[in-house]
Short mmCIF file of C-alpha atoms in Angstrom, two decimals:
data_model
loop_
_atom_site.label_atom_id
_atom_site.label_comp_id
_atom_site.label_asym_id
_atom_site.label_seq_id
_atom_site.Cartn_x
_atom_site.Cartn_y
_atom_site.Cartn_z
CA MET A 7 218.64 -77.85 -119.15
CA THR A 8 216.88 -78.34 -122.55
CA ALA A 9 213.99 -80.93 -122.38
CA PRO A 10 214.84 -84.04 -124.58
CA ARG A 11 212.96 -84.47 -127.81
CA LEU A 12 212.45 -87.70 -129.74
CA ILE A 13 211.88 -88.66 -133.26
CA LEU A 14 210.71 -92.25 -133.91
CA PHE A 15 210.93 -93.62 -137.48
CA SER A 16 208.68 -96.57 -137.78
CA ILE A 17 209.85 -98.60 -140.82
CA PRO A 18 208.28 -101.78 -141.89
CA GLY A 19 210.63 -104.59 -143.21
CA LEU A 20 213.87 -103.14 -141.55
CA ARG A 21 216.07 -105.88 -140.07
CA THR A 22 219.38 -105.61 -138.34
CA LYS A 23 221.19 -107.32 -141.21
CA ASP A 24 219.96 -104.63 -143.65
CA ILE A 25 222.07 -102.03 -141.89
CA ASP A 26 225.56 -101.73 -143.28
CA LYS A 27 228.10 -98.73 -143.87
CA ARG A 28 227.92 -99.06 -147.65
CA THR A 29 224.15 -99.38 -148.38
CA THR A 30 222.69 -97.50 -145.51
CA PRO A 31 225.36 -95.08 -144.11
CA THR A 32 222.96 -92.83 -142.27
CA LEU A 33 221.21 -95.70 -140.46
CA PHE A 34 224.70 -97.17 -139.85
CA ASP A 35 225.87 -93.86 -138.31
CA TRP A 36 222.86 -93.62 -136.03
CA ALA A 37 223.43 -97.16 -134.84
CA ASN A 38 226.89 -96.48 -134.15
CA ARG A 39 226.21 -93.28 -132.18
CA GLY A 40 224.07 -95.26 -129.71
CA ALA A 41 222.92 -98.84 -130.00
CA LEU A 42 221.50 -101.34 -132.38
CA ALA A 43 219.21 -104.24 -131.01
CA GLU A 44 216.95 -106.91 -132.15
CA LEU A 45 213.17 -106.30 -131.87
CA THR A 46 210.40 -108.94 -131.72
CA PRO A 47 207.20 -107.58 -133.31
CA THR A 48 203.84 -108.30 -131.91
CA PHE A 49 201.67 -110.78 -133.62
CA PRO A 50 199.78 -110.21 -135.88
CA CYS A 51 202.91 -108.80 -137.39
CA VAL A 52 201.01 -106.42 -139.64
CA THR A 53 200.90 -102.51 -139.70
CA SER A 54 197.76 -101.69 -137.57
CA SER A 55 198.42 -104.23 -134.97
CA VAL A 56 201.97 -103.43 -134.46
CA GLN A 57 201.57 -99.65 -134.42
CA ALA A 58 198.80 -99.97 -131.86
CA SER A 59 200.99 -102.24 -129.71
CA MET A 60 203.82 -99.77 -130.06
CA TRP A 61 201.70 -96.83 -128.88
CA THR A 62 199.99 -98.71 -125.98
CA GLY A 63 202.66 -101.08 -124.64
CA VAL A 64 200.15 -104.07 -124.77
CA GLY A 65 199.16 -106.54 -127.27
CA PRO A 66 196.13 -107.05 -129.52
CA ASP A 67 194.16 -109.07 -126.93
CA ARG A 68 194.11 -105.73 -124.83
CA HIS A 69 194.07 -102.92 -127.39
CA GLY A 70 191.76 -104.72 -129.78
CA VAL A 71 193.39 -104.13 -133.10
CA ILE A 72 193.31 -107.64 -134.24
CA ALA A 73 194.22 -107.00 -137.85
CA ASN A 74 194.33 -104.19 -140.43
CA GLY A 75 190.58 -104.60 -140.76
CA PHE A 76 187.61 -105.45 -138.70
CA TYR A 77 184.47 -107.37 -139.32
CA HIS A 78 181.41 -105.76 -137.70
CA ARG A 79 179.13 -108.58 -136.87
CA ASP A 80 176.16 -106.34 -136.20
CA ARG A 81 175.93 -104.92 -139.76
CA ARG A 82 177.89 -107.88 -141.69
CA GLU A 83 180.49 -105.54 -143.01
CA VAL A 84 184.20 -105.77 -143.27
CA GLU A 85 186.12 -102.47 -142.84
CA PHE A 86 189.79 -102.30 -143.68
CA TRP A 87 192.01 -99.44 -142.96
CA VAL A 88 189.32 -97.70 -140.72
CA GLY A 89 191.54 -94.77 -139.73
CA ARG A 90 189.71 -93.75 -136.54
CA ASN A 91 191.64 -93.84 -133.33
CA GLY A 92 188.54 -94.97 -131.17
CA VAL A 93 189.23 -98.48 -132.19
CA ILE A 94 192.26 -98.63 -129.92
CA GLU A 95 191.16 -99.64 -126.53
CA ALA A 96 194.24 -98.97 -124.32
CA GLU A 97 195.94 -95.70 -123.41
CA GLN A 98 198.26 -94.48 -126.13
CA ILE A 99 201.61 -92.65 -125.70
CA TRP A 100 200.04 -89.37 -126.92
CA ARG A 101 197.72 -89.20 -123.94
CA THR A 102 200.42 -90.48 -121.50
CA LEU A 103 202.60 -87.51 -122.65
CA ALA A 104 199.70 -85.04 -122.55
CA ARG A 105 198.59 -85.76 -119.00
CA GLY A 106 202.11 -85.85 -117.50
CA SER A 107 203.23 -83.16 -114.89
CA ALA A 108 205.33 -81.54 -117.65
CA ARG A 109 203.06 -81.74 -120.65
CA ARG A 110 204.93 -82.83 -123.76
CA THR A 111 203.59 -82.29 -127.31
CA SER A 112 203.36 -84.98 -129.89
CA ALA A 113 203.04 -85.47 -133.78
CA ALA A 114 202.08 -88.52 -135.80
CA TRP A 115 202.68 -88.93 -139.56
CA HIS A 116 200.76 -91.39 -141.78
CA ALA A 117 199.91 -93.64 -138.85
CA GLN A 118 197.06 -96.10 -139.09
CA ASN A 119 194.02 -95.68 -136.80
CA ILE A 120 195.38 -92.16 -135.84
CA LYS A 121 192.52 -89.84 -136.82
CA ASP A 122 191.08 -88.01 -133.65
CA ALA A 123 193.99 -89.17 -131.47
CA ASP A 124 195.33 -86.99 -128.66
CA ALA A 125 198.58 -86.23 -130.63
CA ASP A 126 198.84 -82.40 -131.06
CA PHE A 127 199.81 -82.68 -134.79
CA ILE A 128 198.52 -85.40 -137.13
CA VAL A 129 198.68 -85.86 -140.94
CA THR A 130 197.48 -89.01 -142.65
CA PRO A 131 195.83 -89.64 -146.13
CA GLU A 132 192.12 -88.97 -146.45
CA PRO A 133 191.35 -88.80 -150.16
CA ILE A 134 188.03 -87.46 -151.01
CA HIS A 135 185.81 -89.99 -153.06
CA GLU A 136 183.69 -87.93 -155.49
CA PRO A 137 180.20 -89.08 -156.60
CA ASP A 138 181.45 -89.52 -160.14
CA GLY A 139 183.90 -92.10 -158.99
CA THR A 140 187.07 -89.86 -159.17
CA THR A 141 189.30 -89.34 -156.18
CA THR A 142 190.56 -85.81 -155.06
CA LEU A 143 193.88 -85.79 -153.13
CA TRP A 144 193.64 -84.79 -149.53
CA CYS A 145 195.01 -85.64 -146.07
CA TYR A 146 193.23 -85.39 -142.55
CA SER A 147 195.19 -83.13 -140.29
CA LYS A 148 195.19 -81.83 -136.93
CA PRO A 149 194.87 -78.96 -136.47
CA VAL A 150 192.69 -78.66 -139.40
CA GLY A 151 194.87 -76.02 -141.11
CA LEU A 152 198.02 -77.95 -140.98
CA TYR A 153 197.65 -79.96 -144.27
CA PRO A 154 196.72 -76.70 -146.30
CA GLN A 155 199.97 -75.26 -144.86
CA LEU A 156 201.92 -78.30 -146.13
CA LEU A 157 200.06 -78.13 -149.40
CA ASP A 158 201.19 -74.57 -150.07
CA LYS A 159 204.87 -75.51 -149.27
CA LEU A 160 205.19 -79.11 -150.64
CA GLY A 161 202.24 -79.77 -152.88
CA HIS A 162 199.72 -82.64 -152.28
CA PHE A 163 200.86 -85.76 -150.69
CA PRO A 164 201.46 -88.21 -153.63
CA LEU A 165 198.91 -90.78 -152.84
CA GLN A 166 199.57 -92.66 -156.09
CA HIS A 167 203.00 -93.21 -154.72
CA TYR A 168 201.96 -94.39 -151.31
CA TRP A 169 200.15 -97.54 -152.46
CA GLY A 170 199.28 -99.23 -155.81
CA PRO A 171 201.51 -100.05 -159.04
CA MET A 172 203.12 -96.66 -158.81
CA ALA A 173 204.20 -96.91 -155.07
CA ASN A 174 207.83 -95.63 -154.78
CA ILE A 175 210.18 -93.59 -152.72
CA GLU A 176 208.30 -90.33 -153.50
CA SER A 177 205.72 -90.92 -150.64
CA THR A 178 208.48 -91.39 -148.14
CA ARG A 179 210.36 -88.32 -149.31
CA TRP A 180 207.11 -86.24 -148.89
CA ILE A 181 206.53 -87.59 -145.35
CA LEU A 182 210.09 -86.74 -144.45
CA LYS A 183 209.99 -83.11 -145.96
CA ALA A 184 206.65 -82.53 -144.17
CA ALA A 185 208.08 -83.88 -140.83
CA ALA A 186 211.25 -81.69 -141.13
CA TRP A 187 208.85 -78.61 -141.73
CA LEU A 188 206.94 -79.43 -138.59
CA ASP A 189 210.05 -79.99 -136.49
CA GLN A 190 211.50 -76.65 -137.73
CA HIS A 191 208.21 -74.62 -136.98
CA HIS A 192 206.58 -76.52 -133.92
CA ARG A 193 209.31 -78.73 -132.31
CA PRO A 194 207.08 -81.38 -130.83
CA ALA A 195 208.76 -83.26 -128.03
CA PHE A 196 207.67 -86.65 -129.52
CA HIS A 197 207.68 -87.02 -133.30
CA TRP A 198 206.30 -90.46 -134.59
CA VAL A 199 206.97 -90.90 -138.32
CA TYR A 200 205.90 -93.79 -140.56
CA LEU A 201 208.15 -94.46 -143.62
CA PRO A 202 206.53 -97.19 -145.87
CA HIS A 203 209.16 -97.50 -148.71
CA LEU A 204 210.76 -100.90 -147.84
CA ASP A 205 207.34 -102.70 -147.93
CA TYR A 206 206.97 -102.25 -151.68
CA ALA A 207 210.06 -104.06 -153.17
CA SER A 208 210.07 -106.66 -150.46
CA GLN A 209 206.59 -107.74 -151.39
CA LYS A 210 206.99 -107.53 -155.11
CA PHE A 211 210.38 -109.16 -155.31
CA GLY A 212 211.29 -110.52 -151.93
CA PRO A 213 213.16 -109.01 -148.92
CA ASP A 214 216.58 -110.05 -149.99
CA SER A 215 216.24 -109.25 -153.79
CA PRO A 216 218.38 -106.79 -155.46
CA GLN A 217 215.31 -104.43 -155.78
CA SER A 218 214.81 -104.34 -151.94
CA ARG A 219 218.65 -103.58 -151.66
CA SER A 220 217.98 -100.63 -153.90
CA GLY A 221 215.06 -99.61 -151.78
CA LEU A 222 217.20 -99.60 -148.69
CA LYS A 223 219.51 -97.23 -150.41
CA GLU A 224 216.77 -95.00 -151.51
CA LEU A 225 215.41 -94.92 -147.99
CA ASP A 226 218.73 -94.20 -146.47
CA ASP A 227 219.40 -91.40 -149.04
CA ALA A 228 216.09 -89.70 -147.92
CA LEU A 229 217.05 -90.11 -144.32
CA THR A 230 220.41 -88.43 -145.18
CA VAL A 231 218.48 -85.39 -146.32
CA PHE A 232 216.51 -85.32 -143.09
CA GLN A 233 219.78 -85.67 -141.08
CA ALA A 234 220.98 -82.49 -142.87
CA HIS A 235 217.76 -80.79 -141.49
CA LEU A 236 218.81 -81.86 -138.03
CA ASP A 237 222.38 -80.59 -138.63
CA ASP A 238 221.02 -77.31 -139.53
CA MET A 239 219.13 -76.56 -136.27
CA PRO A 240 220.44 -73.13 -135.08
CA ASP A 241 220.32 -73.86 -131.35
CA GLY A 242 221.92 -77.19 -131.74
CA SER A 243 219.01 -78.97 -130.08
CA GLU A 244 219.21 -82.17 -132.16
CA PRO A 245 216.60 -84.72 -131.09
CA ILE A 246 217.26 -88.38 -130.20
CA VAL A 247 216.42 -90.67 -133.08
CA LEU A 248 214.80 -94.05 -132.51
CA VAL A 249 214.19 -96.34 -135.41
CA VAL A 250 211.76 -99.23 -135.02
CA GLY A 251 211.37 -101.98 -137.46
CA GLU A 252 207.61 -102.85 -137.53
CA TYR A 253 208.01 -106.37 -138.97
CA ALA A 254 210.07 -108.48 -141.15
CA LEU A 255 209.19 -110.02 -144.43
CA THR A 256 209.92 -113.56 -145.67
CA ASP A 257 210.13 -114.98 -149.15
CA VAL A 258 206.86 -116.60 -150.30
CA THR A 259 206.33 -119.27 -152.89
CA GLY A 260 202.61 -119.96 -152.66
CA VAL A 261 199.22 -118.85 -151.53
CA VAL A 262 196.24 -120.15 -149.50
CA PHE A 263 192.63 -119.18 -150.63
CA PRO A 264 190.63 -119.61 -147.36
CA ASN A 265 187.41 -118.52 -148.93
CA ARG A 266 187.63 -120.96 -151.64
CA VAL A 267 188.32 -123.78 -149.11
CA LEU A 268 185.12 -122.69 -147.24
CA ARG A 269 183.18 -122.55 -150.43
CA GLU A 270 184.27 -126.09 -151.42
CA HIS A 271 182.89 -127.36 -148.06
CA GLY A 272 179.57 -125.56 -148.62
CA LEU A 273 180.20 -122.96 -145.99
CA LEU A 274 180.41 -119.84 -148.04
CA GLU A 275 177.80 -118.46 -150.47
CA VAL A 276 178.14 -115.98 -153.33
CA ILE A 277 175.62 -113.83 -155.14
CA GLU A 278 175.88 -114.02 -159.02
CA ARG A 279 174.78 -110.88 -160.78
CA ASP A 280 175.71 -109.33 -164.06
CA GLY A 281 178.15 -112.28 -164.82
CA VAL A 282 180.35 -111.93 -161.58
CA GLU A 283 180.22 -113.35 -158.13
CA ASN A 284 180.17 -111.33 -154.99
CA LEU A 285 180.54 -112.65 -151.46
CA ASP A 286 177.11 -113.17 -149.65
CA MET A 287 177.94 -112.52 -146.03
CA GLY A 288 174.33 -112.71 -144.88
CA LYS A 289 173.85 -116.26 -146.17
CA SER A 290 177.38 -117.77 -145.67
CA GLN A 291 177.80 -119.81 -142.71
CA ALA A 292 181.48 -118.66 -142.45
CA PHE A 293 183.86 -116.50 -144.49
CA ALA A 294 187.51 -115.51 -143.95
CA MET A 295 188.88 -112.01 -143.48
CA VAL A 296 192.52 -112.33 -144.74
CA ASP A 297 195.45 -110.25 -143.77
CA HIS A 298 198.79 -111.10 -145.33
CA GLN A 299 199.85 -114.51 -143.62
CA PHE A 300 196.94 -114.95 -141.30
CA ALA A 301 193.06 -114.92 -141.46
CA HIS A 302 190.19 -114.47 -139.07
CA VAL A 303 187.32 -116.89 -139.84
CA TYR A 304 183.97 -115.46 -138.73
CA VAL A 305 180.97 -117.82 -138.21
CA GLN A 306 177.49 -116.51 -138.96
CA PRO A 307 176.56 -114.54 -135.92
CA THR A 308 172.81 -115.37 -136.28
CA LEU A 309 173.30 -118.95 -135.44
CA PRO A 310 172.49 -120.15 -131.98
CA PRO A 311 175.54 -120.33 -129.75
CA ALA A 312 175.79 -124.03 -129.59
CA GLN A 313 175.58 -124.33 -133.42
CA ARG A 314 178.23 -121.58 -133.87
CA ARG A 315 180.60 -123.57 -131.67
CA SER A 316 179.98 -126.73 -133.49
CA LEU A 317 180.50 -125.04 -136.76
CA ALA A 318 183.85 -123.31 -135.58
CA ALA A 319 184.93 -126.82 -134.58
CA ARG A 320 184.14 -128.20 -137.96
CA ILE A 321 186.14 -125.22 -139.62
CA VAL A 322 189.20 -126.00 -137.55
CA ASP A 323 189.14 -129.60 -138.81
CA VAL A 324 188.58 -128.35 -142.42
CA PHE A 325 191.75 -126.39 -142.38
CA ARG A 326 193.96 -128.68 -140.76
CA GLY A 327 196.22 -130.24 -143.36
CA VAL A 328 195.48 -127.63 -146.09
CA PRO A 329 198.81 -127.12 -147.87
CA GLY A 330 200.54 -123.95 -146.82
CA MET A 331 198.62 -123.78 -143.45
CA ALA A 332 200.84 -123.96 -140.36
CA ALA A 333 198.39 -123.71 -137.54
CA VAL A 334 194.58 -123.48 -136.89
CA TYR A 335 193.29 -121.94 -133.57
CA GLY A 336 189.77 -122.35 -132.44
CA GLU A 337 187.81 -119.97 -130.14
CA ASP A 338 189.07 -121.62 -126.94
CA ASP A 339 192.84 -121.42 -127.93
CA ARG A 340 193.12 -117.99 -129.55
CA ALA A 341 194.82 -116.83 -126.55
CA CYS A 342 197.94 -118.85 -127.63
CA VAL A 343 198.51 -116.30 -130.34
CA GLY A 344 197.34 -113.32 -128.27
CA LEU A 345 194.14 -112.90 -130.17
CA ASN A 346 191.66 -113.65 -127.41
CA HIS A 347 189.50 -110.64 -128.16
CA PRO A 348 185.73 -110.20 -129.01
CA ARG A 349 186.62 -108.77 -132.31
CA SER A 350 188.51 -111.88 -133.39
CA GLY A 351 187.11 -114.48 -135.59
CA GLU A 352 185.92 -117.74 -134.05
CA VAL A 353 188.80 -119.45 -135.91
CA ILE A 354 192.35 -117.98 -136.56
CA LEU A 355 194.35 -119.34 -139.68
CA LEU A 356 198.03 -119.16 -139.70
CA CYS A 357 200.09 -119.78 -142.94
CA ASP A 358 203.64 -121.04 -142.83
CA ASP A 359 206.15 -118.27 -143.66
CA ALA A 360 206.36 -119.37 -147.33
CA HIS A 361 202.65 -118.67 -147.98
CA TRP A 362 200.11 -115.87 -147.77
CA SER A 363 196.42 -115.73 -147.80
CA ALA A 364 194.31 -114.22 -150.65
CA TYR A 365 190.74 -113.19 -150.28
CA TYR A 366 189.52 -114.68 -153.52
CA TRP A 367 186.30 -116.72 -153.41
CA TRP A 368 185.83 -117.30 -157.18
CA PHE A 369 187.22 -120.18 -159.06
CA HIS A 370 187.46 -118.62 -162.50
CA ASP A 371 188.88 -115.17 -163.02
CA ASP A 372 186.09 -114.02 -165.44
CA LEU A 373 183.76 -114.34 -162.40
CA ALA A 374 185.78 -112.01 -160.26
CA PRO A 375 183.97 -108.77 -159.24
CA PRO A 376 185.14 -105.58 -160.95
CA PHE A 377 186.86 -104.21 -157.75
CA ALA A 378 189.22 -107.09 -157.83
CA ARG A 379 191.03 -105.58 -160.74
CA THR A 380 191.30 -102.12 -159.09
CA VAL A 381 193.20 -100.53 -156.08
CA ASP A 382 190.29 -100.68 -153.77
CA ILE A 383 191.52 -101.04 -150.20
CA HIS A 384 188.00 -100.57 -148.55
CA ARG A 385 185.82 -102.97 -150.59
CA LYS A 386 188.02 -105.99 -150.45
CA PRO A 387 187.43 -108.17 -147.33
CA GLY A 388 191.11 -108.59 -146.95
CA TYR A 389 194.59 -107.13 -147.79
CA ASP A 390 195.47 -107.51 -151.37
CA PRO A 391 199.20 -107.22 -152.25
CA VAL A 392 198.52 -107.86 -155.92
CA GLU A 393 197.41 -104.17 -155.96
CA LEU A 394 201.20 -103.45 -156.25
CA PHE A 395 201.19 -104.80 -159.83
CA PHE A 396 199.77 -103.61 -163.15
CA ASP A 397 198.50 -105.67 -166.04
CA PRO A 398 199.12 -103.71 -169.39
CA HIS A 399 196.65 -105.90 -171.18
CA THR A 400 193.57 -105.20 -168.90
CA LYS A 401 194.96 -101.83 -167.81
CA GLY A 402 194.23 -102.78 -164.25
CA ILE A 403 195.37 -104.94 -161.30
CA PRO A 404 196.05 -108.55 -162.30
CA LEU A 405 194.65 -111.58 -160.57
CA ASP A 406 197.98 -113.57 -160.55
CA THR A 407 198.76 -114.25 -156.93
CA SER A 408 202.16 -115.85 -157.98
CA LEU A 409 203.44 -112.46 -158.56
CA VAL A 410 203.83 -111.71 -154.88
CA LYS A 411 207.31 -112.81 -153.59
CA GLY A 412 207.30 -111.46 -149.99
CA SER A 413 204.99 -111.31 -147.13
CA HIS A 414 204.66 -111.06 -143.35
CA GLY A 415 202.35 -111.53 -140.44
CA VAL A 416 203.31 -114.75 -138.81
CA PRO A 417 204.47 -114.82 -135.24
CA ALA A 418 208.15 -113.62 -134.88
CA GLU A 419 209.44 -116.83 -133.38
CA GLU A 420 212.47 -117.19 -135.54
CA PRO A 421 215.37 -114.88 -135.88
CA ARG A 422 214.31 -114.25 -139.50
CA HIS A 423 211.09 -112.71 -138.30
CA ARG A 424 212.77 -110.13 -136.08
CA THR A 425 213.49 -106.64 -136.90
CA ALA A 426 215.93 -103.77 -136.04
CA LEU A 427 215.65 -101.25 -133.10
CA MET A 428 218.22 -98.54 -132.89
CA CYS A 429 218.78 -95.43 -130.96
CA THR A 430 221.28 -92.57 -131.31
CA ALA A 431 221.29 -91.97 -127.51
CA ARG A 432 224.39 -93.60 -126.11
CA GLY A 433 223.87 -95.41 -122.68
CA GLY A 434 220.13 -95.12 -122.81
CA PRO A 435 217.48 -97.76 -122.49
CA VAL A 436 218.35 -99.32 -125.88
CA GLN A 437 221.48 -101.42 -125.66
CA ASP A 438 222.64 -104.70 -127.25
CA GLY A 439 220.07 -107.36 -126.63
CA SER A 440 216.45 -108.25 -127.65
CA PHE A 441 213.24 -106.18 -127.09
CA HIS A 442 209.59 -106.62 -127.78
CA VAL A 443 207.20 -104.15 -129.48
CA ASP A 444 204.40 -104.45 -127.10
CA ARG A 445 206.26 -104.42 -123.79
CA ASP A 446 209.28 -102.20 -124.64
CA VAL A 447 208.74 -99.63 -127.28
CA LYS A 448 206.27 -97.18 -125.51
CA ARG A 449 208.60 -97.67 -122.36
CA ILE A 450 211.66 -96.80 -124.23
CA CYS A 451 210.11 -93.68 -125.57
CA LEU A 452 208.78 -92.42 -122.23
CA GLU A 453 212.27 -93.06 -120.68
CA LEU A 454 214.11 -91.22 -123.47
CA LEU A 455 211.69 -88.24 -123.00
CA GLY A 456 212.10 -88.31 -119.13
CA ALA A 457 208.52 -88.91 -118.67
CA ILE A 458 209.00 -91.89 -116.46
#
């Protein structure tokens, strides 16, 4: 008997209501071969946290990925999109499969926090930042020679189409072509594939906009090409397909500026140099690391413990009642949202689902630091969806937060926050019903692979 193989497509923004015969015929066919169910994402409902929950079967309070970024208290530094797998503190599916009695190979495409993981095959962006400020296209790969092979067959991964004003379907198409190549040549038992395309139009225009419907069709067309690859397998060993919606987006009509609020209350300091303002983490009593619809507020770590607790309590009071803010959690009640972890901020801010959080600390745009008008995912102390837009007048990223029409991140408490889970295996562990990312996805994968 042939050992089962599984391909998991991890798709941000995919909801059950998005799947229909006319717009998404391939997804519709997959759902009708097996099952389509509702999935509740783990809070925070953002990429890095949800993916870590998917791989480990536990939540952020145990695996430690409390956002898309981290604040390193010891060196006063925010680090977004860190890439390295060591930040995940719980056993991941790659290791579970590798140490089983019947070892199963695994692959991961364009995952967050995946570098150095136990998967046998890994490809994820790792552009080279040259001393002169230019960027050279490249990808981290495991084994080291894997990306050069793909480069020879497919050309460079189109990083400019993966994020920024030029983000489009081309990045997803490249990932699918590369995954098909790997499937043809190496046949990993478990194949995890991230497809980012639905995120772009949903953030720029809203999740139910005509542009988002067009994005659904573009994605499904690309999956149709991948299905043709599966149909062409000479031995007929077509793998099971599992589709996981990472999180759902909602329409947003406003924005919250936590760092401006802290500055107004005398808690955040800036350094003015060369006519611009930069955040002074060393002198600030507190600052906010924002991420879509929530934020971690970190209190100055050099303060005595009693003073830090008093300041955190004051910050909770400051943000209660701020327009667009749905809830504020202090250090003693972070467990209410599954973020009782040492990496978390002393205070957790949660927007309502019609607002998102921007990292800006300046009050006048002419004081914004130069990196604010660039695609700079590493220097900004927070996620910046405005990087999806382009200002032809300044030839850079605009500073108009009202451009953003969709966001995500709030707890998936309402049906509109839930996503799609589908599987082509009939009668398997995915049936009609409701599932959770942290407690179910890893288990489902292992069950489909016969590993439990």
